[in-house]
Short mmCIF file of C-alpha atoms and ligand atoms in Angstrom, two decimals:
data_model
loop_
_atom_site.label_atom_id
_atom_site.label_comp_id
_atom_site.label_asym_id
_atom_site.label_seq_id
_atom_site.Cartn_x
_atom_site.Cartn_y
_atom_site.Cartn_z
CA MET A 1 -3.63 -19.44 -11.69
CA GLU A 2 -6.28 -16.87 -10.92
CA ARG A 3 -5.86 -13.40 -12.44
CA ARG A 4 -8.70 -11.27 -11.13
CA HIS A 5 -9.41 -7.75 -12.54
CA GLY A 6 -11.37 -4.92 -11.01
CA LYS A 7 -13.44 -4.15 -7.97
CA PRO A 8 -16.22 -1.67 -7.76
CA ILE A 9 -15.93 1.04 -5.19
CA ASP A 10 -18.10 4.00 -4.05
CA ILE A 11 -15.38 6.60 -4.52
CA GLY A 12 -17.70 9.51 -3.32
CA GLN A 13 -18.03 7.82 0.01
CA PHE A 14 -14.54 6.16 0.33
CA LYS A 15 -12.52 9.26 -0.47
CA LYS A 16 -15.05 11.76 0.88
CA PRO A 17 -12.55 13.53 3.30
CA VAL A 18 -9.96 13.95 0.59
CA LEU A 19 -12.34 14.85 -2.27
CA HIS A 20 -14.13 17.27 -0.05
CA ASN A 21 -10.91 19.39 0.35
CA LEU A 22 -8.54 18.36 -2.33
CA LEU A 23 -6.33 21.56 -2.47
CA GLY A 24 -6.26 21.66 1.30
CA HIS A 25 -5.11 18.02 1.30
CA LEU A 26 -2.42 18.66 -1.32
CA ASP A 27 -1.16 21.65 0.81
CA LYS A 28 -0.93 19.37 3.87
CA ILE A 29 1.20 16.96 1.90
CA ARG A 30 3.45 19.74 0.62
CA GLY A 31 3.75 20.86 4.30
CA ILE A 32 4.89 17.41 5.37
CA VAL A 33 7.43 17.43 2.39
CA SER A 34 8.94 20.63 3.53
CA TYR A 35 8.79 19.70 7.21
CA LEU A 36 10.80 16.58 6.46
CA ALA A 37 13.16 18.42 4.19
CA SER A 38 14.03 20.86 7.08
CA HIS A 39 14.15 18.27 9.85
CA GLU A 40 15.64 15.23 8.31
CA THR A 41 18.61 14.53 5.99
CA PRO A 42 17.89 12.09 3.10
CA ILE A 43 20.50 9.36 2.28
CA HIS A 44 21.26 8.16 -1.21
CA GLN A 45 19.92 4.85 -2.22
CA GLN A 46 22.69 3.36 -4.22
CA SER A 47 21.10 0.11 -5.37
CA CYS A 48 17.88 -1.55 -6.16
CA HIS A 49 15.99 -2.77 -2.89
CA VAL A 50 15.04 -6.06 -4.75
CA CYS A 51 17.88 -7.18 -6.96
CA GLY A 52 20.78 -5.07 -5.71
CA SER A 53 21.61 -3.69 -9.22
CA ARG A 54 23.24 -0.27 -9.24
CA GLU A 55 22.05 0.41 -12.82
CA ALA A 56 19.01 2.56 -12.91
CA VAL A 57 17.29 5.15 -15.35
CA PRO A 58 15.68 8.36 -14.03
CA ARG A 59 11.94 8.27 -14.53
CA VAL A 60 10.30 11.34 -12.87
CA GLU A 61 11.03 14.07 -10.32
CA ILE A 62 8.32 14.46 -7.56
CA HIS A 63 8.56 16.85 -4.60
CA GLN A 64 12.37 17.10 -5.08
CA PHE A 65 12.87 13.32 -5.15
CA THR A 66 13.78 11.36 -8.34
CA TYR A 67 12.17 8.00 -9.03
CA VAL A 68 14.44 5.81 -11.02
CA THR A 69 13.69 2.47 -12.76
CA CYS A 70 16.07 -0.41 -11.95
CA ALA A 71 17.60 -1.64 -15.25
CA GLU A 72 17.70 -5.19 -13.95
CA CYS A 73 14.37 -5.96 -12.37
CA GLY A 74 12.08 -2.92 -13.07
CA LEU A 75 11.56 -1.82 -9.59
CA VAL A 76 10.88 1.99 -9.43
CA TYR A 77 12.45 3.59 -6.42
CA THR A 78 13.63 7.03 -5.04
CA SER A 79 17.34 7.64 -5.50
CA ARG A 80 17.36 9.41 -2.18
CA ARG A 81 15.27 8.41 0.91
CA TYR A 82 14.91 9.07 4.59
CA SER A 83 16.45 6.64 7.18
CA ASP A 84 14.35 3.99 8.98
CA GLU A 85 14.55 6.22 12.11
CA ALA A 86 13.25 9.25 10.28
CA ILE A 87 10.39 7.22 8.76
CA ARG A 88 9.57 5.80 12.13
CA ARG A 89 9.54 9.30 13.77
CA PHE A 90 7.21 10.41 10.95
CA TYR A 91 4.72 7.63 11.37
CA ALA A 92 4.82 7.71 15.13
CA THR A 93 3.95 11.36 15.44
CA ASN A 94 2.16 12.50 12.27
CA ARG A 95 -1.49 12.47 13.19
CA TYR A 96 -2.85 14.14 9.99
CA TRP A 97 -1.56 11.35 7.78
CA SER A 98 -3.22 8.59 9.83
CA GLU A 99 -6.41 10.47 10.38
CA VAL A 100 -7.33 11.73 7.01
CA THR A 101 -6.18 8.59 5.13
CA TYR A 102 -7.14 5.72 7.52
CA ALA A 103 -8.29 6.61 10.96
CA ASN A 104 -11.45 8.36 9.84
CA ARG A 105 -14.86 7.92 11.34
CA GLU A 106 -16.74 8.62 8.17
CA THR A 107 -14.88 5.94 6.12
CA CYS A 108 -13.66 3.34 8.68
CA HIS A 109 -16.64 0.89 8.30
CA TYR A 110 -16.77 1.29 4.56
CA ARG A 111 -13.01 0.49 4.56
CA ARG A 112 -13.55 -2.59 6.72
CA ASP A 113 -16.44 -4.14 4.79
CA GLN A 114 -15.60 -2.95 1.24
CA VAL A 115 -11.90 -2.87 1.17
CA ALA A 116 -10.41 -5.22 3.75
CA LYS A 117 -13.11 -7.95 3.62
CA PRO A 118 -12.88 -8.69 -0.14
CA LYS A 119 -9.10 -9.16 0.21
CA VAL A 120 -9.53 -11.65 3.02
CA GLU A 121 -12.11 -13.53 0.91
CA PHE A 122 -9.78 -13.41 -2.12
CA ALA A 123 -7.04 -15.21 -0.03
CA GLU A 124 -9.42 -17.67 1.65
CA ARG A 125 -10.59 -18.95 -1.79
CA HIS A 126 -7.09 -20.35 -2.23
CA LEU A 127 -6.40 -21.50 1.31
CA GLY A 128 -7.54 -24.68 3.15
CA ASN A 129 -10.34 -24.85 5.70
CA GLU A 130 -8.09 -24.70 8.59
CA ARG A 131 -8.13 -21.46 10.55
CA GLY A 132 -4.70 -20.82 12.30
CA VAL A 133 -2.84 -17.63 13.15
CA TRP A 134 -3.13 -14.74 10.68
CA VAL A 135 -0.61 -12.04 11.23
CA ASP A 136 -1.31 -8.59 9.65
CA VAL A 137 1.87 -6.49 9.40
CA GLY A 138 1.28 -2.70 9.19
CA SER A 139 -2.44 -3.07 10.27
CA GLY A 140 -3.40 0.68 10.16
CA ILE A 141 -6.77 0.94 12.00
CA GLY A 142 -7.11 -2.89 12.32
CA ASP A 143 -9.80 -3.25 9.63
CA LEU A 144 -8.35 -6.39 8.19
CA VAL A 145 -7.54 -7.91 11.62
CA SER A 146 -11.18 -7.24 12.65
CA VAL A 147 -12.30 -9.10 9.54
CA VAL A 148 -10.08 -12.18 10.03
CA GLN A 149 -10.94 -12.52 13.73
CA GLU A 150 -14.71 -12.41 12.84
CA ARG A 151 -14.09 -15.28 10.25
CA GLY A 152 -12.56 -17.64 12.81
CA TRP A 153 -8.72 -16.81 12.37
CA GLN A 154 -6.54 -16.04 15.36
CA GLY A 155 -5.85 -12.55 14.01
CA VAL A 156 -2.84 -10.57 15.26
CA GLY A 157 -1.98 -7.03 14.03
CA LEU A 158 1.25 -5.05 14.22
CA GLU A 159 1.17 -1.35 13.79
CA LEU A 160 3.60 1.53 14.56
CA SER A 161 1.26 4.47 14.63
CA ALA A 162 -0.12 5.22 18.22
CA THR A 163 -3.06 7.04 16.56
CA SER A 164 -4.04 3.99 14.55
CA VAL A 165 -3.57 1.61 17.47
CA ALA A 166 -5.92 3.65 19.63
CA PHE A 167 -8.45 4.12 16.83
CA ALA A 168 -8.52 0.30 16.20
CA LYS A 169 -9.33 -0.31 19.77
CA GLU A 170 -12.06 2.34 19.84
CA VAL A 171 -13.94 1.54 16.62
CA PHE A 172 -13.39 -2.17 16.05
CA GLY A 173 -12.43 -3.38 19.60
CA VAL A 174 -9.14 -4.79 18.15
CA ASN A 175 -5.94 -4.81 20.17
CA LEU A 176 -2.98 -4.19 17.89
CA GLU A 177 0.65 -4.46 18.98
CA GLN A 178 2.58 -1.17 18.54
CA THR A 179 5.60 -2.72 17.06
CA THR A 180 7.44 -4.17 13.90
CA LEU A 181 7.48 -7.77 12.95
CA GLU A 182 11.30 -7.98 13.57
CA GLU A 183 10.89 -6.44 17.17
CA TYR A 184 7.95 -8.62 17.94
CA LEU A 185 9.94 -11.81 16.99
CA THR A 186 12.61 -11.01 19.56
CA THR A 187 10.16 -11.63 22.35
CA HIS A 188 7.94 -14.20 20.46
CA PRO A 189 10.44 -16.59 18.86
CA GLU A 190 7.80 -19.28 19.16
CA TRP A 191 6.13 -17.79 16.05
CA ILE A 192 8.82 -19.20 13.72
CA GLY A 193 7.45 -21.83 11.39
CA THR A 194 3.92 -21.71 12.94
CA ILE A 195 1.94 -18.86 11.20
CA GLN A 196 -0.51 -19.79 8.54
CA VAL A 197 -1.04 -16.42 6.76
CA VAL A 198 0.73 -13.10 6.86
CA SER A 199 -0.64 -10.07 5.21
CA LEU A 200 1.37 -7.12 3.97
CA ILE A 201 -1.16 -4.64 2.68
CA GLY A 202 0.62 -1.51 1.53
CA VAL A 203 3.76 -2.23 3.53
CA LEU A 204 6.65 -3.25 1.33
CA GLU A 205 6.77 0.16 -0.53
CA HIS A 206 7.40 1.92 2.80
CA VAL A 207 10.17 -0.12 4.24
CA THR A 208 13.88 0.28 3.44
CA ASP A 209 14.60 -3.47 3.46
CA PRO A 210 11.61 -5.19 1.84
CA MET A 211 13.79 -8.26 1.06
CA GLY A 212 14.70 -8.62 4.74
CA LEU A 213 10.93 -8.39 5.75
CA LEU A 214 9.87 -10.97 3.07
CA ALA A 215 12.67 -13.25 4.37
CA THR A 216 11.28 -12.89 7.89
CA VAL A 217 7.77 -13.54 6.69
CA GLN A 218 8.96 -16.72 4.97
CA LYS A 219 10.65 -17.76 8.26
CA ILE A 220 7.54 -17.49 10.41
CA LEU A 221 5.16 -19.14 8.00
CA VAL A 222 4.28 -22.89 8.24
CA PRO A 223 5.39 -24.94 5.15
CA GLY A 224 2.65 -24.28 2.63
CA GLY A 225 1.65 -21.00 4.45
CA ALA A 226 0.74 -17.96 2.46
CA ALA A 227 1.57 -14.26 2.19
CA LEU A 228 -1.05 -11.85 0.96
CA ILE A 229 0.68 -8.82 -0.46
CA GLN A 230 -0.50 -5.48 -1.94
CA VAL A 231 1.93 -3.03 -3.53
CA PRO A 232 1.55 0.04 -5.74
CA ASN A 233 2.03 -0.73 -9.47
CA ALA A 234 4.54 1.48 -11.23
CA ASN A 235 3.19 0.30 -14.68
CA SER A 236 -0.18 2.00 -14.11
CA LEU A 237 -2.32 4.75 -15.53
CA ALA A 238 -2.02 6.63 -12.23
CA SER A 239 1.87 6.63 -12.68
CA MET A 240 1.35 8.08 -16.20
CA VAL A 241 -0.98 10.81 -14.88
CA GLN A 242 1.53 11.76 -12.13
CA GLU A 243 4.36 11.91 -14.72
CA VAL A 244 2.33 14.62 -16.54
CA PHE A 245 1.30 16.40 -13.25
CA PRO A 246 4.20 15.77 -10.90
CA ASP A 247 3.54 18.96 -8.80
CA ASN A 248 -0.04 17.56 -7.84
CA VAL A 249 1.14 14.31 -6.26
CA PHE A 250 -0.43 13.41 -2.89
CA ARG A 251 -0.59 9.54 -3.18
CA HIS A 252 0.84 6.61 -5.12
CA MET A 253 4.16 8.10 -6.44
CA SER A 254 4.49 10.14 -3.27
CA PRO A 255 8.23 9.98 -2.22
CA ILE A 256 7.56 10.69 1.56
CA GLU A 257 5.27 7.73 1.65
CA HIS A 258 6.27 5.19 -1.08
CA ILE A 259 10.01 4.95 -1.45
CA MET A 260 9.46 2.30 -4.13
CA LEU A 261 6.76 1.04 -6.53
CA PHE A 262 6.64 -2.41 -7.93
CA THR A 263 5.81 -4.04 -11.29
CA GLU A 264 4.52 -7.60 -11.54
CA PRO A 265 8.00 -8.78 -12.63
CA ALA A 266 9.75 -6.91 -9.88
CA LEU A 267 7.37 -8.35 -7.29
CA MET A 268 7.75 -11.89 -8.83
CA ARG A 269 11.59 -11.43 -8.42
CA ALA A 270 11.29 -10.33 -4.87
CA LEU A 271 8.97 -13.33 -4.03
CA GLU A 272 11.02 -15.92 -5.88
CA LEU A 273 14.34 -14.80 -4.20
CA ASN A 274 12.68 -15.24 -0.84
CA GLY A 275 11.12 -18.70 -1.47
CA PHE A 276 7.59 -17.81 -2.43
CA GLU A 277 5.52 -18.95 -5.34
CA PRO A 278 2.59 -16.72 -6.55
CA ILE A 279 -0.73 -18.52 -6.61
CA ALA A 280 -3.18 -15.60 -7.39
CA TRP A 281 -3.08 -12.06 -8.74
CA TRP A 282 -5.63 -9.27 -8.50
CA PHE A 283 -5.44 -6.05 -10.36
CA HIS A 284 -7.53 -3.07 -9.29
CA GLY A 285 -6.92 0.57 -8.60
CA LEU A 286 -7.88 4.11 -8.29
CA ASP A 287 -6.46 5.37 -11.60
CA ILE A 288 -9.60 7.21 -12.83
CA TYR A 289 -9.92 8.78 -9.39
CA GLU A 290 -6.20 9.93 -9.81
CA LEU A 291 -7.10 11.42 -13.25
CA LEU A 292 -10.14 13.13 -11.89
CA THR A 293 -8.22 14.68 -8.86
CA ASN A 294 -5.52 15.98 -11.12
CA LEU A 295 -8.02 17.69 -13.28
CA VAL A 296 -9.63 19.30 -10.29
CA ILE A 297 -6.31 20.41 -8.79
CA SER A 298 -5.19 21.87 -12.17
CA HIS A 299 -8.44 23.50 -13.19
CA HIS A 300 -10.14 23.91 -9.90
CA ASP A 301 -12.71 26.64 -10.81
CA ARG A 302 -13.74 25.05 -14.09
CA MET A 303 -13.78 21.47 -12.97
CA ARG A 304 -15.64 21.98 -9.76
CA ASP A 305 -19.35 21.11 -10.32
CA SER A 306 -18.75 20.65 -14.06
CA ALA A 307 -20.61 18.05 -16.12
CA LEU A 308 -17.11 16.42 -16.70
CA TYR A 309 -16.54 16.16 -12.90
CA HIS A 310 -19.87 14.52 -12.27
CA THR A 311 -19.74 12.28 -15.27
CA LEU A 312 -16.34 10.90 -14.44
CA LEU A 313 -17.42 10.34 -10.84
CA ALA A 314 -20.62 8.61 -11.93
CA THR A 315 -18.90 6.38 -14.50
CA MET A 316 -15.70 5.72 -12.57
CA ASN A 317 -16.17 1.97 -11.93
CA ASN A 318 -16.73 1.24 -15.62
CA LEU A 319 -13.81 3.29 -16.73
CA GLN A 320 -11.60 1.82 -14.05
CA GLN A 321 -12.63 -1.76 -15.15
CA VAL A 322 -11.01 -1.08 -18.58
CA ILE A 323 -7.84 -0.05 -16.95
CA ASP A 324 -7.86 -3.07 -14.56
CA ASP A 325 -8.51 -5.47 -17.46
CA GLN A 326 -5.36 -4.13 -19.09
CA GLU A 327 -3.52 -4.71 -15.74
CA LEU A 328 -2.63 -0.89 -15.71
CA SER A 329 -4.19 -0.49 -12.25
CA ASP A 330 -2.24 1.34 -9.61
CA ARG A 331 -2.24 -1.52 -7.21
CA ILE A 332 -1.37 -5.22 -7.48
CA ILE A 333 -2.40 -7.90 -4.97
CA CYS A 334 -0.64 -11.17 -4.98
CA LEU A 335 -1.21 -14.33 -2.85
CA ALA A 336 2.02 -16.28 -2.60
CA ARG A 337 2.63 -19.68 -1.02
CA LYS A 338 5.78 -20.50 0.85
CA LYS A 339 7.87 -23.07 -1.09
CA ILE A 340 8.89 -26.10 0.84
CA THR A 341 12.42 -25.95 -0.49
CA LEU A 342 14.36 -22.64 -0.62
CA PRO A 343 16.06 -21.61 -3.86
CA LYS A 344 19.81 -22.22 -3.95
CA THR A 345 21.82 -19.05 -3.43
ZN1 ZN B 1 16.28 -4.27 -9.36
#
């Protein structure tokens, strides 16, 4: 089984809008946290999203939410969370989030060619030559859909954010469906058992029922079809940095965004329970970027334009490779094949 480690990235270019105004960005995130706190009421998450265990150990408090570790499978999740409706309201209307992180004119083409395309190529190495339907769930600005269409797949993208859907059309000429997979299936039941690939890039950690979503993905895939999944890794250097600087968090262990983080065993468990078999893993992350941004936020005047800042930026890919080789990267990508026979329940 392939286990790939590392992926060079031009962080100065990719994270330009955020790096350019780090303190302002953190303020915006704190603003969203307090907006949600005053407009929505969180509900208690009584059990693990993956294995259902009610045993959990507190890990870290971030922006008034406690992340706990499931004693059974190792999933890390917030003990309180907003409802599906509240999350949907947030993504449907919050323009800042979509604009600064994804729908950004300065970074969108870099994102398409250097972030989305390598993931598609990674999956294609393990898939046959046949190019059927590829469904991308949570498409963002449609960068991955644009890549798969160009490579001969019949690419379909589902995305909730109106800002992102409009942006995808404008910059890549891609038509995304503004809906969820479950909703789309109510009008397109013919999808069941016919889809070749489903990608869930940065999706499972946002949804309140990741097991239900994986079960639906399993259902629409052809026998032997594959799911390409990217999730944040709780066992990462970025998590360790954030446990030391919990007040600075604006990504990764960000409770308004990620209500859970996986580990390789927790993701394995989720896949196996839903009739999937992993066939390839890829570990790469932004952990050194996370360390650098925390140093800048904590010691802004001394860090800004310091030799340390420029050296960390210049050597970031080499430093990150060491972390990726140790599988301590803050994201995990897994390609998993649909098993022909379902596990007995
Ligand atoms: Zn669990």
